Short mmCIF file of C-alpha atoms in Angstrom, two decimals:
data_model
loop_
_atom_site.label_atom_id
_atom_site.label_comp_id
_atom_site.label_asym_id
_atom_site.label_seq_id
_atom_site.Cartn_x
_atom_site.Cartn_y
_atom_site.Cartn_z
CA MET E 528 20.35 206.72 -81.83
CA ILE E 529 20.24 207.63 -77.83
CA TYR E 530 22.01 205.35 -76.13
CA PRO E 531 20.39 205.62 -72.67
CA SER E 532 23.11 203.46 -71.60
CA VAL E 533 25.86 205.79 -71.28
CA SER E 534 25.36 209.03 -69.46
CA ALA E 535 28.09 211.68 -70.11
CA ILE E 536 31.06 213.56 -68.57
CA ILE E 537 32.22 217.06 -70.12
CA LEU E 538 35.69 217.76 -69.21
CA ALA E 539 35.48 221.33 -68.06
CA GLY E 540 37.70 221.59 -64.61
CA GLY E 541 41.31 222.27 -65.67
CA GLN E 542 43.66 225.77 -65.34
CA GLY E 543 43.01 226.98 -68.41
CA ALA E 544 46.69 227.97 -68.61
CA ARG E 545 47.31 228.30 -72.93
CA MET E 546 43.81 230.25 -72.38
CA GLY E 547 45.51 231.90 -69.64
CA CYS E 548 43.69 230.77 -66.79
CA ARG E 549 40.64 231.99 -68.23
CA ASP E 550 38.19 228.72 -67.71
CA LYS E 551 38.06 227.18 -71.44
CA GLY E 552 34.27 225.66 -70.39
CA LEU E 553 33.29 229.25 -70.81
CA VAL E 554 34.81 230.86 -72.79
CA GLU E 555 33.23 231.52 -75.75
CA PHE E 556 33.20 231.11 -78.96
CA ASP E 557 30.82 231.77 -82.22
CA GLY E 558 28.27 233.51 -79.48
CA ARG E 559 27.94 230.78 -77.56
CA PRO E 560 30.53 228.82 -74.14
CA LEU E 561 32.46 226.02 -75.50
CA VAL E 562 30.89 224.20 -73.23
CA ALA E 563 27.60 224.67 -74.51
CA HIS E 564 28.70 223.61 -78.10
CA VAL E 565 29.71 220.46 -76.37
CA LEU E 566 26.62 219.99 -75.47
CA ALA E 567 24.74 221.11 -77.76
CA ALA E 568 26.28 217.68 -80.04
CA ILE E 569 25.60 214.67 -77.62
CA ALA E 570 22.23 215.73 -75.57
CA PRO E 571 20.50 214.13 -77.71
CA ARG E 572 22.85 210.67 -78.14
CA VAL E 573 23.03 210.22 -74.32
CA GLY E 574 20.92 209.76 -70.93
CA ARG E 575 22.81 211.56 -68.72
CA ILE E 576 25.51 214.23 -68.31
CA ALA E 577 27.42 215.55 -66.01
CA ILE E 578 30.41 218.29 -66.32
CA ASN E 579 33.33 217.91 -64.15
CA ALA E 580 34.20 221.85 -63.38
CA ASN E 581 36.79 223.17 -60.66
CA ARG E 582 35.37 226.76 -60.37
CA ASN E 583 33.09 228.92 -61.68
CA THR E 584 30.27 225.97 -60.48
CA ASP E 585 26.97 227.97 -60.81
CA ALA E 586 28.00 229.29 -63.93
CA TYR E 587 28.40 225.66 -64.97
CA ALA E 588 25.11 224.60 -62.90
CA ARG E 589 22.88 227.66 -65.04
CA LEU E 590 23.18 225.38 -67.88
CA GLY E 591 20.72 222.31 -66.49
CA TYR E 592 23.53 220.06 -65.54
CA PRO E 593 25.04 218.46 -62.21
CA VAL E 594 28.71 219.69 -61.89
CA VAL E 595 30.66 217.36 -60.15
CA GLU E 596 34.20 218.41 -59.00
CA ASP E 597 37.49 216.86 -59.02
CA ARG E 598 38.10 214.47 -55.66
CA ILE E 599 41.31 215.14 -56.01
CA ALA E 600 42.51 218.37 -55.00
CA GLY E 601 45.41 220.64 -56.92
CA TYR E 602 44.10 220.02 -61.34
CA PRO E 603 45.96 217.15 -61.07
CA GLY E 604 44.58 217.13 -65.04
CA PRO E 605 41.96 215.07 -67.24
CA LEU E 606 41.46 211.70 -65.53
CA ALA E 607 41.21 213.70 -62.24
CA GLY E 608 38.00 214.63 -64.01
CA ILE E 609 37.30 211.17 -65.64
CA ALA E 610 37.34 209.51 -61.54
CA ALA E 611 35.01 212.29 -60.79
CA GLY E 612 32.46 211.39 -63.98
CA LEU E 613 32.81 207.23 -63.35
CA ASP E 614 32.43 208.18 -59.50
CA TRP E 615 28.69 209.69 -60.68
CA CYS E 616 28.07 207.80 -63.06
CA PRO E 617 24.19 206.58 -62.94
CA THR E 618 24.49 204.18 -65.88
CA THR E 619 27.20 201.25 -67.46
CA GLU E 620 29.06 203.23 -69.51
CA LEU E 621 30.69 207.34 -69.52
CA LEU E 622 31.77 209.00 -72.71
CA VAL E 623 34.25 211.49 -71.96
CA ILE E 624 34.66 214.37 -73.79
CA PRO E 625 36.63 217.97 -73.30
CA CYS E 626 34.20 221.25 -73.04
CA ASP E 627 37.44 222.85 -75.79
CA THR E 628 35.80 220.95 -79.12
CA PRO E 629 33.33 222.70 -80.57
CA GLY E 630 32.90 220.94 -83.46
CA ILE E 631 32.79 217.22 -82.30
CA GLY E 632 29.85 215.55 -83.93
CA GLY E 633 27.33 213.57 -82.32
CA TYR E 634 28.15 210.74 -84.16
CA CYS E 635 31.25 209.96 -82.12
CA VAL E 636 29.13 208.45 -79.99
CA GLU E 637 27.58 206.29 -82.32
CA ARG E 638 31.95 205.15 -83.32
CA LEU E 639 32.61 204.85 -79.82
CA TRP E 640 29.68 202.57 -79.15
CA GLY E 641 30.08 200.29 -82.64
CA VAL E 642 33.63 199.22 -81.03
CA LEU E 643 32.66 199.56 -77.47
CA GLY E 644 31.27 195.80 -77.51
CA GLU E 645 32.70 193.79 -74.53
CA ALA E 646 35.87 196.02 -74.28
CA ASP E 647 36.51 198.45 -71.24
CA ALA E 648 36.55 201.29 -73.53
CA ALA E 649 36.26 202.49 -77.13
CA VAL E 650 38.80 205.14 -77.93
CA ALA E 651 38.35 207.59 -80.77
CA HIS E 652 41.27 208.13 -83.87
CA ASP E 653 41.52 210.23 -85.88
CA GLY E 654 43.14 208.73 -88.87
CA ARG E 655 46.97 210.39 -87.27
CA ARG E 656 46.24 209.90 -83.58
CA LEU E 657 44.51 208.63 -81.10
CA GLN E 658 42.44 210.91 -78.90
CA PRO E 659 42.34 209.31 -75.33
CA LEU E 660 40.16 211.97 -73.95
CA HIS E 661 37.49 211.08 -76.52
CA ALA E 662 36.63 207.52 -75.16
CA LEU E 663 33.53 205.15 -74.17
CA VAL E 664 34.73 203.98 -70.51
CA ARG E 665 32.95 200.84 -68.52
CA GLU E 666 32.17 202.32 -65.04
CA ARG E 667 33.82 199.07 -64.23
CA CYS E 668 37.22 200.58 -64.57
CA ARG E 669 36.53 202.76 -61.44
CA GLU E 670 38.64 201.20 -59.33
CA ASN E 671 41.35 200.15 -61.75
CA LEU E 672 41.90 204.30 -62.90
CA ASP E 673 41.60 204.87 -59.07
CA HIS E 674 44.64 202.08 -58.64
CA PHE E 675 46.35 204.20 -61.64
CA LEU E 676 46.13 207.82 -59.57
CA GLU E 677 47.25 206.52 -55.74
CA THR E 678 50.28 205.35 -57.87
CA GLY E 679 51.10 208.06 -59.36
CA GLY E 680 49.67 207.82 -63.21
CA ARG E 681 48.63 211.26 -64.46
CA ARG E 682 48.53 211.02 -68.36
CA VAL E 683 44.98 209.19 -69.99
CA ASP E 684 47.20 207.54 -72.54
CA GLN E 685 49.40 205.52 -70.09
CA TRP E 686 45.61 204.71 -68.21
CA ILE E 687 43.78 203.41 -71.22
CA GLN E 688 46.96 200.70 -71.94
CA THR E 689 46.10 199.63 -69.28
CA LEU E 690 42.49 198.83 -69.96
CA ASP E 691 40.71 196.55 -73.00
CA TRP E 692 40.11 199.29 -75.55
CA ARG E 693 38.97 199.22 -79.37
CA GLN E 694 39.77 202.22 -81.42
CA ALA E 695 37.41 204.04 -83.44
CA ASP E 696 37.94 205.32 -86.70
CA CYS E 697 36.54 208.58 -86.73
CA SER E 698 38.87 209.56 -90.02
CA ASP E 699 36.89 210.91 -91.94
CA HIS E 700 35.70 213.88 -88.82
CA PRO E 701 39.27 214.86 -88.08
CA GLY E 702 37.76 218.39 -88.22
CA MET E 703 35.71 217.35 -84.97
CA PHE E 704 38.93 217.04 -83.18
CA ILE E 705 40.20 220.06 -82.75
CA ASN E 706 40.70 221.88 -79.80
CA ILE E 707 40.27 225.65 -78.80
CA ASN E 708 43.50 226.38 -76.74
CA SER E 709 44.31 229.81 -76.71
CA PRO E 710 42.79 233.45 -77.55
CA ASP E 711 44.72 233.51 -80.71
CA MET E 712 42.14 229.99 -81.75
CA LEU E 713 38.77 231.52 -80.85
CA HIS E 714 39.17 233.91 -83.29
CA ASP E 715 40.26 231.41 -86.11
#
């Protein structure tokens, strides 16, 4: 199913500290950059896509999607990427997905959409824990996020708790949340 009112931001703006400071989204996994796996899974499901990146922006732009940078300097974390995504978002809902989960399935979008209703956000749950970087957030949450960031907030899970949110049960596909965090995981 296609969700034209949903845009997606793929978070690739981190420092990649656990990956030896390599740009994780561009690291090769099974013959393609990690970000390409995520793009292939979600592109058929959403209306628009942008990539949040703070370095190697030309390499990301060559993938054919807009690249948006954090407006907060110094790699403050994924919330800055979500804020950049909400600033860019041309639709009413924003799908947030990290670049380092090559097993993500397009059905994640369906699960999130299925529980969103009138809430501010829907967040995936893998059966063991909440996955706050796999979320569907309404564009109207931008001011709330700006306030959270301005008051020193940096943790995605804490920001989610300030919203009216719903949990999407994805426990039947926990593998889609495995993120590639280190060079060793590229070969497992």
